[in-house]
Short mmCIF file of C-alpha atoms in Angstrom, two decimals:
data_model
loop_
_atom_site.label_atom_id
_atom_site.label_comp_id
_atom_site.label_asym_id
_atom_site.label_seq_id
_atom_site.Cartn_x
_atom_site.Cartn_y
_atom_site.Cartn_z
CA MET A 1 -32.23 -51.87 13.93
CA SER A 2 -33.84 -55.43 14.54
CA THR A 3 -32.09 -57.47 17.15
CA ARG A 4 -31.34 -61.07 16.87
CA ARG A 5 -34.20 -61.69 19.27
CA ASP A 6 -36.65 -59.90 17.06
CA ILE A 7 -35.61 -62.08 14.18
CA LEU A 8 -35.96 -65.28 16.10
CA ILE A 9 -39.42 -64.35 17.31
CA GLY A 10 -40.43 -63.55 13.89
CA LEU A 11 -39.26 -66.91 12.52
CA GLY A 12 -40.85 -68.91 15.25
CA GLY A 13 -38.31 -69.43 17.99
CA THR A 14 -36.32 -72.67 17.65
CA LEU A 15 -37.15 -73.15 13.96
CA GLY A 16 -36.00 -69.65 13.11
CA ALA A 17 -32.90 -70.12 15.20
CA ALA A 18 -31.94 -73.27 13.26
CA ALA A 19 -32.42 -71.37 9.99
CA LEU A 20 -29.97 -68.80 11.17
CA GLY A 21 -27.40 -71.25 12.45
CA VAL A 22 -27.98 -70.30 16.09
CA ARG A 23 -28.21 -73.20 18.64
CA LEU A 24 -30.39 -72.54 21.69
CA PHE A 25 -29.23 -74.17 24.84
CA PRO A 26 -31.78 -76.70 26.23
CA GLY A 27 -33.50 -75.28 29.29
CA GLU A 28 -31.52 -72.08 29.01
CA ALA A 29 -32.79 -69.42 31.42
CA MET A 30 -33.20 -66.28 29.50
CA ALA A 31 -33.08 -62.86 31.28
CA ALA A 32 -36.35 -61.02 30.87
CA GLU A 33 -36.63 -58.77 27.84
CA ARG A 34 -36.26 -55.17 28.99
CA ALA A 35 -37.90 -52.85 26.52
CA CYS A 36 -36.67 -49.25 26.71
CA THR A 37 -39.05 -47.18 28.77
CA ALA A 38 -38.74 -43.41 28.34
CA GLY A 39 -37.10 -41.78 31.34
CA THR A 40 -35.59 -44.97 32.62
CA VAL A 41 -31.84 -45.08 32.29
CA THR A 42 -29.27 -47.74 32.91
CA ARG A 43 -28.24 -47.92 36.56
CA ARG A 44 -24.77 -46.75 37.51
CA GLN A 45 -22.28 -48.82 39.31
CA THR A 46 -18.72 -48.29 40.56
CA GLU A 47 -15.83 -47.99 38.09
CA GLY A 48 -13.65 -49.91 40.38
CA PRO A 49 -9.85 -49.60 40.67
CA TYR A 50 -8.92 -51.19 37.34
CA PHE A 51 -10.10 -48.83 34.60
CA LYS A 52 -7.23 -47.76 32.22
CA PRO A 53 -7.41 -45.00 29.73
CA ASN A 54 -6.02 -45.12 26.12
CA THR A 55 -7.28 -48.60 25.49
CA PRO A 56 -7.07 -49.90 21.90
CA ALA A 57 -10.00 -49.06 19.49
CA ARG A 58 -11.34 -52.60 18.76
CA ARG A 59 -14.46 -54.77 19.09
CA ASN A 60 -12.49 -57.98 19.56
CA ILE A 61 -10.78 -57.96 22.99
CA ARG A 62 -9.81 -61.63 22.91
CA GLU A 63 -6.07 -62.48 22.89
CA SER A 64 -4.34 -64.69 20.49
CA ALA A 65 -3.74 -67.27 23.20
CA THR A 66 -7.34 -66.85 24.54
CA ARG A 67 -8.64 -69.67 26.67
CA GLY A 68 -12.14 -69.88 28.19
CA SER A 69 -15.67 -69.63 26.87
CA LEU A 70 -16.10 -67.50 23.84
CA LEU A 71 -18.78 -64.77 24.25
CA VAL A 72 -20.34 -62.10 21.97
CA VAL A 73 -22.23 -59.24 23.48
CA THR A 74 -24.44 -57.05 21.24
CA GLY A 75 -26.90 -54.38 21.81
CA ARG A 76 -27.65 -50.61 21.30
CA VAL A 77 -26.97 -47.40 23.18
CA LEU A 78 -30.16 -45.35 23.58
CA ASP A 79 -31.00 -41.96 25.00
CA ALA A 80 -33.64 -41.42 27.67
CA GLN A 81 -36.26 -41.13 25.02
CA CYS A 82 -35.32 -44.53 23.56
CA ARG A 83 -33.60 -43.12 20.45
CA PRO A 84 -30.45 -44.63 19.23
CA ILE A 85 -27.24 -42.73 19.91
CA SER A 86 -24.63 -43.06 16.99
CA GLY A 87 -21.00 -42.36 17.71
CA ALA A 88 -21.34 -43.09 21.43
CA VAL A 89 -17.93 -44.35 22.97
CA ILE A 90 -18.05 -47.51 25.00
CA ASP A 91 -14.92 -48.72 26.87
CA PHE A 92 -15.06 -52.42 28.02
CA TRP A 93 -12.75 -54.15 30.50
CA GLN A 94 -12.94 -57.43 32.38
CA THR A 95 -10.87 -60.31 33.85
CA GLY A 96 -9.78 -63.31 31.80
CA ASP A 97 -10.84 -66.81 32.52
CA THR A 98 -8.67 -67.12 35.70
CA GLY A 99 -9.65 -63.90 37.33
CA GLY A 100 -7.54 -60.79 37.84
CA TYR A 101 -7.14 -57.80 35.61
CA ASP A 102 -4.24 -56.96 33.31
CA THR A 103 -2.84 -53.75 34.82
CA ARG A 104 0.31 -53.56 32.71
CA GLY A 105 -1.14 -54.01 29.16
CA PHE A 106 -4.52 -54.13 27.56
CA GLN A 107 -5.63 -57.70 27.70
CA TYR A 108 -9.44 -57.93 27.72
CA ARG A 109 -9.77 -54.14 27.32
CA GLY A 110 -10.82 -51.93 24.38
CA HIS A 111 -13.12 -49.16 23.23
CA GLN A 112 -15.44 -48.76 20.35
CA PHE A 113 -18.00 -46.42 18.86
CA THR A 114 -21.66 -47.18 18.16
CA ASP A 115 -22.88 -47.38 14.59
CA ALA A 116 -25.59 -45.28 12.95
CA ASP A 117 -28.26 -47.39 14.74
CA GLY A 118 -26.58 -47.08 18.10
CA GLY A 119 -25.41 -50.64 17.81
CA TYR A 120 -22.23 -52.23 19.30
CA GLU A 121 -20.69 -55.71 19.28
CA LEU A 122 -18.15 -57.05 21.78
CA LEU A 123 -16.10 -60.23 21.05
CA THR A 124 -14.72 -61.51 24.35
CA ILE A 125 -14.62 -64.44 26.64
CA ARG A 126 -16.66 -65.24 29.71
CA PRO A 127 -15.04 -63.53 32.72
CA ALA A 128 -14.12 -65.38 35.87
CA GLN A 129 -15.36 -64.81 39.28
CA TYR A 130 -12.77 -63.70 41.84
CA SER A 131 -12.07 -62.67 45.38
CA GLU A 132 -9.64 -59.86 46.31
CA GLY A 133 -9.08 -58.23 49.70
CA GLY A 134 -11.96 -60.10 51.13
CA VAL A 135 -14.41 -58.81 48.56
CA PHE A 136 -15.98 -61.42 46.31
CA ARG A 137 -17.07 -60.64 42.78
CA THR A 138 -19.41 -62.52 40.54
CA PRO A 139 -18.49 -62.72 36.80
CA HIS A 140 -19.05 -59.26 35.29
CA ILE A 141 -17.95 -56.94 32.45
CA HIS A 142 -17.25 -53.22 33.13
CA ALA A 143 -18.58 -50.67 30.72
CA LYS A 144 -17.87 -46.96 30.60
CA LEU A 145 -20.02 -45.03 28.07
CA GLN A 146 -20.89 -41.50 26.84
CA GLY A 147 -22.63 -40.07 23.87
CA ALA A 148 -22.68 -36.58 22.55
CA GLY A 149 -24.92 -34.63 24.93
CA THR A 150 -25.27 -37.42 27.55
CA ASP A 151 -23.84 -37.93 31.00
CA MET A 152 -20.98 -40.39 31.33
CA LEU A 153 -22.13 -43.75 32.65
CA ASN A 154 -20.01 -46.37 34.47
CA THR A 155 -21.77 -49.66 34.93
CA GLN A 156 -21.35 -53.46 34.88
CA LEU A 157 -23.04 -56.33 33.11
CA TYR A 158 -23.84 -59.69 34.81
CA PHE A 159 -24.97 -63.10 33.65
CA PRO A 160 -28.22 -64.82 34.50
CA ASP A 161 -26.79 -68.29 34.74
CA ALA A 162 -24.43 -67.24 37.59
CA GLU A 163 -27.18 -67.14 40.19
CA ALA A 164 -25.16 -68.80 43.05
CA THR A 165 -22.31 -66.21 42.77
CA ASN A 166 -24.66 -63.27 41.95
CA ARG A 167 -26.46 -63.87 45.29
CA ILE A 168 -23.19 -63.34 47.22
CA ASP A 169 -21.84 -60.32 45.35
CA ARG A 170 -22.74 -57.21 47.41
CA ILE A 171 -23.22 -54.98 44.45
CA PHE A 172 -24.93 -57.32 41.98
CA ASP A 173 -27.95 -55.50 40.33
CA PRO A 174 -30.52 -57.73 38.44
CA SER A 175 -31.37 -54.85 36.16
CA LEU A 176 -27.93 -55.26 34.60
CA LEU A 177 -28.22 -58.93 33.54
CA VAL A 178 -27.54 -59.71 29.88
CA SER A 179 -30.08 -61.77 27.98
CA PHE A 180 -28.69 -65.00 26.54
CA GLU A 181 -29.60 -65.79 22.92
CA GLY A 182 -28.12 -69.03 22.02
CA SER A 183 -24.80 -69.59 20.34
CA ARG A 184 -23.00 -68.88 16.97
CA ASP A 185 -19.77 -70.31 15.74
CA GLY A 186 -18.86 -71.71 19.20
CA ALA A 187 -19.56 -68.44 21.04
CA ARG A 188 -22.34 -67.81 23.40
CA LEU A 189 -24.56 -64.82 22.41
CA ALA A 190 -25.69 -62.16 24.83
CA HIS A 191 -27.66 -58.91 24.58
CA PHE A 192 -27.86 -55.66 26.55
CA ASP A 193 -29.10 -52.23 25.66
CA PHE A 194 -27.70 -49.26 27.49
CA VAL A 195 -29.82 -46.17 28.11
CA LEU A 196 -27.97 -42.95 28.80
CA ALA A 197 -29.22 -39.89 30.71
CA ARG A 198 -28.95 -36.38 29.06
CA GLY A 199 -26.10 -34.30 30.30
CA ARG A 200 -22.73 -32.71 29.41
CA ARG A 201 -19.25 -34.30 28.90
CA ILE A 202 -17.25 -34.35 32.08
CA GLY A 203 -14.32 -36.66 31.73
CA ALA A 204 -10.58 -37.11 31.40
CA GLU A 205 -9.02 -35.65 28.33
CA GLU A 206 -7.27 -38.97 27.60
CA TRP A 207 -10.63 -40.84 27.37
CA PRO A 208 -11.97 -40.93 23.76
CA SER A 209 -14.62 -38.33 22.99
CA PRO A 210 -18.08 -39.46 21.58
CA ARG A 211 -18.43 -38.70 18.00
CA ALA A 212 -21.08 -36.59 16.28
CA SER A 213 -21.37 -39.40 13.79
CA PRO A 214 -19.82 -42.88 13.57
CA GLY A 215 -16.66 -43.28 11.67
#
């Protein structure tokens, strides 16, 4: 499955972006392209205290009264041999634009399954930085993933234009930076490919199981 970046390169950068209705931000610092390397999997990070099972199945985790900067994150889920994993489950959760997690309901929470090409799309907003109990966190999105025959992965995604706050977040990992790809319909576009290690399912029964095929 070709990514938006592949299309833009093929069309000649900015000219191709204009043809697709994508606006590139002047001077935008793009995270380096990370081609999948066989045997190199996405790094694990703490799940943290705010994961909730039984989230709604949805790609759009924005709320009807959503405020903040619109964001769309796309990418693929691959195995350690760089092959797409269809039917992998991804659970996303994050803060809103003011910081703090919804612990009573499911605001800015949802799970989805990858398509036949291992693809996913998350419609959300840019999460806020926050400080809690003396611990500072840079803007980030939590992700919990598993495919049929893979280990479960807990990780977090970060933003390349948040350098000042990334530097003071004690668990920030630059290998987990998304790549920005311009904008569409008022939303910032970001990209990240997850690579999962081979393994067996070990997880809570209430968490959705990966599917043998997308549905």
